[in-house]
């Protein structure tokens, strides 16, 4: 639908919005556990090829390198209840960091790539800033306070975010976002109201714990638009974090509910994803 058209509601599920050409957006099932918690979804080589495809010409000069070329000396991290041990490395490529964190913490590298884009546009940035790397995944960056400097830095951000999603899955973790019926705000402004959402899996619950807002109809009417922020004299209630996560994952990697791997995944990525021969 265009920016001014209301989204259609699927007849079999009033909680599901049909959004063409990407399919159906279900706020209660943003991504399946199977897809989200796949620690071997992409190898370091596949991630590097993907990053190279997203930035063909890097314009970075005085600032940090583009993500495809970014390197950092990483520390060792011991195994704990959420992640296996991480072996640090001198001058480690971002693609290697993402792949190793994904495997260590059991969170898909596809999820981490989409998170990096959703939070700081790092995957496609042709001249990234220090700030983009400093808070790469938006970890410990609440809406109502400054980011916590303890977690600054690319490795810290990627590792901490992946580990946090495993922490969210603990039954004792203090969060109101669990599988089941939950009232979720549209916006940090409570006056914008809430939507009753039936959260269907832990991965979706984790995404809401990380970004606790559901997109409203205006945000879904145009997946690349600014929702009601662009409508004169309307309440400014649209939020975009979870919409952009779902849109980005679907555009880059296909279904958020079916784990695609092996030869099919290789063909999908090599042929341009959603816009390529396999995506049409």
mmCIF file of C-alpha atoms in Angstrom:
data_model
loop_
_atom_site.group_PDB
_atom_site.id
_atom_site.type_symbol
_atom_site.label_atom_id
_atom_site.label_comp_id
_atom_site.label_asym_id
_atom_site.label_seq_id
_atom_site.Cartn_x
_atom_site.Cartn_y
_atom_site.Cartn_z
ATOM 1 C CA UNK A 1 0.000 0.000 0.000
ATOM 2 C CA UNK A 2 1.045 3.597 -0.539
ATOM 3 C CA UNK A 3 1.774 6.031 2.259
ATOM 4 C CA UNK A 4 -1.841 7.113 2.511
ATOM 5 C CA UNK A 5 -3.467 3.690 2.198
ATOM 6 C CA UNK A 6 -4.556 1.744 5.267
ATOM 7 C CA UNK A 7 -2.942 -1.673 5.638
ATOM 8 C CA UNK A 8 -5.160 -4.659 4.986
ATOM 9 C CA UNK A 9 -5.904 -7.023 7.832
ATOM 10 C CA UNK A 10 -5.654 -10.741 7.146
ATOM 11 C CA UNK A 11 -9.026 -12.438 7.523
ATOM 12 C CA UNK A 12 -7.683 -15.393 9.492
ATOM 13 C CA UNK A 13 -5.797 -13.356 12.089
ATOM 14 C CA UNK A 14 -6.867 -9.848 13.140
ATOM 15 C CA UNK A 15 -3.400 -9.324 14.614
ATOM 16 C CA UNK A 16 -1.675 -9.805 11.248
ATOM 17 C CA UNK A 17 -1.193 -7.021 8.708
ATOM 18 C CA UNK A 18 -0.667 -7.824 5.028
ATOM 19 C CA UNK A 19 2.184 -5.694 3.680
ATOM 20 C CA UNK A 20 3.074 -6.080 0.025
ATOM 21 C CA UNK A 21 5.474 -7.089 -1.440
ATOM 22 C CA UNK A 22 7.062 -8.492 1.726
ATOM 23 C CA UNK A 23 4.176 -10.593 2.987
ATOM 24 C CA UNK A 24 2.425 -10.504 6.359
ATOM 25 C CA UNK A 25 3.602 -8.558 9.388
ATOM 26 C CA UNK A 26 2.481 -10.256 12.592
ATOM 27 C CA UNK A 27 3.442 -8.210 15.662
ATOM 28 C CA UNK A 28 3.156 -11.363 17.763
ATOM 29 C CA UNK A 29 5.557 -13.349 15.578
ATOM 30 C CA UNK A 30 8.274 -11.009 14.323
ATOM 31 C CA UNK A 31 10.672 -13.938 13.871
ATOM 32 C CA UNK A 32 10.642 -17.595 14.876
ATOM 33 C CA UNK A 33 12.877 -19.086 17.547
ATOM 34 C CA UNK A 34 14.272 -21.459 14.920
ATOM 35 C CA UNK A 35 15.485 -18.596 12.733
ATOM 36 C CA UNK A 36 16.582 -16.294 15.550
ATOM 37 C CA UNK A 37 18.572 -18.729 17.671
ATOM 38 C CA UNK A 38 20.627 -20.336 14.880
ATOM 39 C CA UNK A 39 24.264 -19.788 15.783
ATOM 40 C CA UNK A 40 25.601 -21.233 12.546
ATOM 41 C CA UNK A 41 23.371 -19.325 10.117
ATOM 42 C CA UNK A 42 26.295 -17.721 8.234
ATOM 43 C CA UNK A 43 30.035 -18.324 8.126
ATOM 44 C CA UNK A 44 32.578 -15.514 8.394
ATOM 45 C CA UNK A 45 33.185 -15.841 4.661
ATOM 46 C CA UNK A 46 29.490 -15.541 3.845
ATOM 47 C CA UNK A 47 29.201 -12.495 6.097
ATOM 48 C CA UNK A 48 32.204 -10.883 4.408
ATOM 49 C CA UNK A 49 30.710 -11.476 0.964
ATOM 50 C CA UNK A 50 27.415 -10.009 2.158
ATOM 51 C CA UNK A 51 29.096 -6.898 3.589
ATOM 52 C CA UNK A 52 31.100 -6.421 0.387
ATOM 53 C CA UNK A 53 27.851 -6.507 -1.601
ATOM 54 C CA UNK A 54 26.258 -3.802 0.539
ATOM 55 C CA UNK A 55 29.090 -1.278 0.141
ATOM 56 C CA UNK A 56 30.763 -1.475 -3.246
ATOM 57 C CA UNK A 57 32.657 1.808 -2.794
ATOM 58 C CA UNK A 58 33.711 2.982 0.651
ATOM 59 C CA UNK A 59 34.109 6.749 1.089
ATOM 60 C CA UNK A 60 35.625 6.564 4.571
ATOM 61 C CA UNK A 61 38.781 8.692 4.848
ATOM 62 C CA UNK A 62 39.577 10.269 8.228
ATOM 63 C CA UNK A 63 37.021 8.256 10.187
ATOM 64 C CA UNK A 64 36.713 4.525 10.807
ATOM 65 C CA UNK A 65 36.546 2.061 7.940
ATOM 66 C CA UNK A 66 33.314 0.783 6.453
ATOM 67 C CA UNK A 67 31.999 -2.340 8.160
ATOM 68 C CA UNK A 68 33.255 -4.597 5.368
ATOM 69 C CA UNK A 69 36.835 -3.457 6.138
ATOM 70 C CA UNK A 70 36.549 -2.723 9.858
ATOM 71 C CA UNK A 71 39.021 -4.444 12.173
ATOM 72 C CA UNK A 72 39.400 -4.494 15.937
ATOM 73 C CA UNK A 73 41.553 -6.367 18.419
ATOM 74 C CA UNK A 74 39.090 -8.455 20.400
ATOM 75 C CA UNK A 75 39.425 -9.790 23.955
ATOM 76 C CA UNK A 76 38.975 -13.301 25.249
ATOM 77 C CA UNK A 77 35.632 -13.892 26.928
ATOM 78 C CA UNK A 78 35.161 -16.896 29.205
ATOM 79 C CA UNK A 79 32.192 -19.200 28.833
ATOM 80 C CA UNK A 80 29.185 -18.459 31.021
ATOM 81 C CA UNK A 81 25.547 -19.513 31.243
ATOM 82 C CA UNK A 82 24.684 -17.650 28.019
ATOM 83 C CA UNK A 83 27.671 -17.932 25.659
ATOM 84 C CA UNK A 84 30.540 -20.341 25.091
ATOM 85 C CA UNK A 85 34.100 -19.031 25.305
ATOM 86 C CA UNK A 86 35.190 -16.393 22.792
ATOM 87 C CA UNK A 87 38.834 -16.426 21.693
ATOM 88 C CA UNK A 88 40.060 -12.914 21.054
ATOM 89 C CA UNK A 89 42.244 -12.027 18.101
ATOM 90 C CA UNK A 90 44.436 -9.141 17.004
ATOM 91 C CA UNK A 91 43.139 -7.007 14.168
ATOM 92 C CA UNK A 92 40.005 -9.130 13.736
ATOM 93 C CA UNK A 93 37.636 -8.386 10.858
ATOM 94 C CA UNK A 94 34.064 -7.391 11.671
ATOM 95 C CA UNK A 95 32.795 -10.378 9.668
ATOM 96 C CA UNK A 96 34.820 -12.720 11.883
ATOM 97 C CA UNK A 97 33.577 -10.999 15.049
ATOM 98 C CA UNK A 98 29.951 -11.330 13.971
ATOM 99 C CA UNK A 99 30.358 -14.997 12.999
ATOM 100 C CA UNK A 100 32.172 -15.934 16.220
ATOM 101 C CA UNK A 101 29.764 -14.059 18.485
ATOM 102 C CA UNK A 102 26.853 -15.667 16.656
ATOM 103 C CA UNK A 103 28.253 -19.133 17.232
ATOM 104 C CA UNK A 104 29.324 -18.416 20.809
ATOM 105 C CA UNK A 105 25.994 -16.974 21.953
ATOM 106 C CA UNK A 106 23.647 -18.946 19.712
ATOM 107 C CA UNK A 107 22.058 -15.963 17.974
ATOM 108 C CA UNK A 108 21.858 -15.852 14.186
ATOM 109 C CA UNK A 109 24.442 -13.727 12.388
ATOM 110 C CA UNK A 110 21.557 -12.594 10.179
ATOM 111 C CA UNK A 111 19.867 -11.168 13.266
ATOM 112 C CA UNK A 112 23.069 -9.383 14.289
ATOM 113 C CA UNK A 113 23.529 -7.889 10.816
ATOM 114 C CA UNK A 114 19.955 -6.611 10.776
ATOM 115 C CA UNK A 115 20.397 -5.245 14.304
ATOM 116 C CA UNK A 116 23.532 -3.338 13.238
ATOM 117 C CA UNK A 117 21.569 -1.819 10.363
ATOM 118 C CA UNK A 118 18.426 -1.105 12.382
ATOM 119 C CA UNK A 119 20.338 0.703 15.109
ATOM 120 C CA UNK A 120 23.161 2.514 13.280
ATOM 121 C CA UNK A 121 22.901 1.763 9.527
ATOM 122 C CA UNK A 122 26.401 0.288 9.801
ATOM 123 C CA UNK A 123 25.973 -2.392 7.135
ATOM 124 C CA UNK A 124 25.290 0.096 4.346
ATOM 125 C CA UNK A 125 27.120 3.174 5.625
ATOM 126 C CA UNK A 126 29.817 4.334 3.194
ATOM 127 C CA UNK A 127 31.442 6.713 5.696
ATOM 128 C CA UNK A 128 30.602 5.538 9.229
ATOM 129 C CA UNK A 129 31.376 7.619 12.293
ATOM 130 C CA UNK A 130 32.998 6.699 15.578
ATOM 131 C CA UNK A 131 29.582 7.113 17.212
ATOM 132 C CA UNK A 132 28.055 4.485 14.936
ATOM 133 C CA UNK A 133 30.643 1.937 16.055
ATOM 134 C CA UNK A 134 30.558 3.110 19.659
ATOM 135 C CA UNK A 135 26.868 2.169 19.987
ATOM 136 C CA UNK A 136 26.681 -0.274 17.088
ATOM 137 C CA UNK A 137 23.759 -2.410 18.278
ATOM 138 C CA UNK A 138 22.138 0.167 20.544
ATOM 139 C CA UNK A 139 22.914 -1.979 23.573
ATOM 140 C CA UNK A 140 22.543 -0.124 26.919
ATOM 141 C CA UNK A 141 21.161 2.899 25.053
ATOM 142 C CA UNK A 142 17.741 3.580 26.615
ATOM 143 C CA UNK A 143 15.294 6.058 25.097
ATOM 144 C CA UNK A 144 15.281 8.149 28.248
ATOM 145 C CA UNK A 145 18.990 8.315 29.161
ATOM 146 C CA UNK A 146 22.467 8.461 27.589
ATOM 147 C CA UNK A 147 24.162 5.251 26.462
ATOM 148 C CA UNK A 148 26.213 3.437 29.096
ATOM 149 C CA UNK A 149 29.894 4.005 28.214
ATOM 150 C CA UNK A 150 30.822 0.656 29.788
ATOM 151 C CA UNK A 151 29.469 -1.039 26.659
ATOM 152 C CA UNK A 152 30.979 1.233 24.011
ATOM 153 C CA UNK A 153 32.813 -0.315 21.074
ATOM 154 C CA UNK A 154 31.929 -2.621 18.209
ATOM 155 C CA UNK A 155 32.857 -5.941 19.815
ATOM 156 C CA UNK A 156 31.305 -4.969 23.145
ATOM 157 C CA UNK A 157 28.086 -4.004 21.414
ATOM 158 C CA UNK A 158 27.751 -7.115 19.253
ATOM 159 C CA UNK A 159 28.720 -9.523 22.018
ATOM 160 C CA UNK A 160 26.570 -7.825 24.669
ATOM 161 C CA UNK A 161 23.482 -7.739 22.450
ATOM 162 C CA UNK A 162 23.752 -11.406 21.463
ATOM 163 C CA UNK A 163 24.340 -12.458 25.061
ATOM 164 C CA UNK A 164 21.428 -10.319 26.224
ATOM 165 C CA UNK A 165 18.959 -12.123 23.970
ATOM 166 C CA UNK A 166 19.941 -15.353 25.719
ATOM 167 C CA UNK A 167 19.482 -13.661 29.099
ATOM 168 C CA UNK A 168 15.985 -12.560 28.067
ATOM 169 C CA UNK A 169 15.054 -16.220 27.559
ATOM 170 C CA UNK A 170 15.697 -17.041 31.219
ATOM 171 C CA UNK A 171 12.416 -17.568 33.105
ATOM 172 C CA UNK A 172 13.703 -15.359 35.931
ATOM 173 C CA UNK A 173 14.735 -12.403 33.745
ATOM 174 C CA UNK A 174 12.690 -9.345 34.820
ATOM 175 C CA UNK A 175 10.615 -8.461 31.753
ATOM 176 C CA UNK A 176 6.934 -8.098 31.006
ATOM 177 C CA UNK A 177 7.451 -9.363 27.468
ATOM 178 C CA UNK A 178 6.869 -13.116 27.503
ATOM 179 C CA UNK A 179 4.937 -15.408 25.160
ATOM 180 C CA UNK A 180 1.289 -14.667 25.830
ATOM 181 C CA UNK A 181 -1.011 -11.656 25.614
ATOM 182 C CA UNK A 182 0.743 -8.359 26.375
ATOM 183 C CA UNK A 183 -0.170 -4.676 26.053
ATOM 184 C CA UNK A 184 2.639 -2.996 24.065
ATOM 185 C CA UNK A 185 3.031 0.747 23.659
ATOM 186 C CA UNK A 186 3.158 2.338 20.220
ATOM 187 C CA UNK A 187 5.668 4.913 21.332
ATOM 188 C CA UNK A 188 7.647 6.058 24.399
ATOM 189 C CA UNK A 189 4.858 8.624 24.832
ATOM 190 C CA UNK A 190 2.278 6.686 26.852
ATOM 191 C CA UNK A 191 -0.525 8.924 25.605
ATOM 192 C CA UNK A 192 -0.177 7.235 22.188
ATOM 193 C CA UNK A 193 -1.777 4.143 23.660
ATOM 194 C CA UNK A 194 -1.109 0.437 23.357
ATOM 195 C CA UNK A 195 -1.896 -2.559 21.198
ATOM 196 C CA UNK A 196 -2.885 -5.939 22.602
ATOM 197 C CA UNK A 197 -0.386 -8.403 21.110
ATOM 198 C CA UNK A 198 -0.330 -12.183 21.443
ATOM 199 C CA UNK A 199 3.429 -12.860 21.584
ATOM 200 C CA UNK A 200 3.934 -16.314 20.095
ATOM 201 C CA UNK A 201 7.590 -17.130 20.791
ATOM 202 C CA UNK A 202 10.670 -16.175 22.796
ATOM 203 C CA UNK A 203 12.505 -14.496 19.903
ATOM 204 C CA UNK A 204 9.660 -12.019 19.450
ATOM 205 C CA UNK A 205 9.470 -11.463 23.204
ATOM 206 C CA UNK A 206 13.198 -10.708 23.208
ATOM 207 C CA UNK A 207 12.855 -8.161 20.423
ATOM 208 C CA UNK A 208 10.176 -6.326 22.422
ATOM 209 C CA UNK A 209 12.286 -6.432 25.565
ATOM 210 C CA UNK A 210 15.124 -4.844 23.558
ATOM 211 C CA UNK A 211 12.843 -2.358 21.726
ATOM 212 C CA UNK A 212 9.530 -2.182 23.603
ATOM 213 C CA UNK A 213 7.253 -0.649 20.971
ATOM 214 C CA UNK A 214 4.918 -1.985 18.290
ATOM 215 C CA UNK A 215 4.472 -0.112 14.983
ATOM 216 C CA UNK A 216 1.079 1.494 14.451
ATOM 217 C CA UNK A 217 -0.952 1.356 11.233
ATOM 218 C CA UNK A 218 0.659 4.533 9.891
ATOM 219 C CA UNK A 219 4.148 3.032 10.281
ATOM 220 C CA UNK A 220 3.045 -0.117 8.450
ATOM 221 C CA UNK A 221 1.218 1.679 5.635
ATOM 222 C CA UNK A 222 4.595 2.580 4.120
ATOM 223 C CA UNK A 223 7.472 0.379 5.297
ATOM 224 C CA UNK A 224 10.037 2.944 4.164
ATOM 225 C CA UNK A 225 8.116 5.960 5.411
ATOM 226 C CA UNK A 226 7.908 8.014 8.578
ATOM 227 C CA UNK A 227 4.395 6.978 9.585
ATOM 228 C CA UNK A 228 2.338 9.663 11.286
ATOM 229 C CA UNK A 229 5.476 11.772 11.795
ATOM 230 C CA UNK A 230 4.831 12.969 8.227
ATOM 231 C CA UNK A 231 1.114 13.636 8.693
ATOM 232 C CA UNK A 232 0.397 17.285 9.589
ATOM 233 C CA UNK A 233 -1.590 17.892 12.781
ATOM 234 C CA UNK A 234 -1.626 14.192 13.727
ATOM 235 C CA UNK A 235 -0.331 12.625 16.963
ATOM 236 C CA UNK A 236 3.314 11.615 16.507
ATOM 237 C CA UNK A 237 2.959 8.024 17.661
ATOM 238 C CA UNK A 238 4.727 5.873 15.059
ATOM 239 C CA UNK A 239 7.776 3.873 16.099
ATOM 240 C CA UNK A 240 9.974 1.982 13.691
ATOM 241 C CA UNK A 241 12.467 -0.278 15.463
ATOM 242 C CA UNK A 242 10.622 -3.596 15.248
ATOM 243 C CA UNK A 243 9.096 -2.696 11.893
ATOM 244 C CA UNK A 244 12.560 -2.013 10.519
ATOM 245 C CA UNK A 245 13.937 -5.235 12.004
ATOM 246 C CA UNK A 246 11.219 -7.299 10.297
ATOM 247 C CA UNK A 247 11.517 -5.384 7.031
ATOM 248 C CA UNK A 248 15.316 -5.572 6.978
ATOM 249 C CA UNK A 249 15.454 -9.282 7.746
ATOM 250 C CA UNK A 250 12.812 -10.078 5.143
ATOM 251 C CA UNK A 251 14.471 -7.986 2.444
ATOM 252 C CA UNK A 252 17.943 -9.377 3.082
ATOM 253 C CA UNK A 253 17.360 -12.973 4.128
ATOM 254 C CA UNK A 254 13.794 -13.976 3.296
ATOM 255 C CA UNK A 255 11.326 -15.550 5.675
ATOM 256 C CA UNK A 256 11.514 -14.694 9.363
ATOM 257 C CA UNK A 257 9.755 -17.982 10.105
ATOM 258 C CA UNK A 258 11.516 -20.583 7.963
ATOM 259 C CA UNK A 259 15.231 -21.222 8.442
ATOM 260 C CA UNK A 260 16.859 -21.023 5.006
ATOM 261 C CA UNK A 261 20.336 -22.529 4.772
ATOM 262 C CA UNK A 262 22.681 -24.355 2.409
ATOM 263 C CA UNK A 263 22.345 -24.134 -1.362
ATOM 264 C CA UNK A 264 19.031 -22.267 -1.307
ATOM 265 C CA UNK A 265 20.454 -19.583 0.985
ATOM 266 C CA UNK A 266 23.569 -19.260 -1.170
ATOM 267 C CA UNK A 267 21.443 -18.783 -4.298
ATOM 268 C CA UNK A 268 19.173 -16.266 -2.540
ATOM 269 C CA UNK A 269 22.080 -14.096 -1.416
ATOM 270 C CA UNK A 270 23.973 -14.398 -4.710
ATOM 271 C CA UNK A 271 20.935 -13.346 -6.745
ATOM 272 C CA UNK A 272 20.015 -10.173 -4.902
ATOM 273 C CA UNK A 273 17.713 -11.405 -2.144
ATOM 274 C CA UNK A 274 14.111 -10.206 -2.353
ATOM 275 C CA UNK A 275 14.801 -8.162 -5.486
ATOM 276 C CA UNK A 276 16.547 -10.999 -7.298
ATOM 277 C CA UNK A 277 15.324 -13.978 -9.309
ATOM 278 C CA UNK A 278 14.734 -16.090 -6.207
ATOM 279 C CA UNK A 279 12.812 -13.367 -4.411
ATOM 280 C CA UNK A 280 10.212 -12.739 -7.103
#
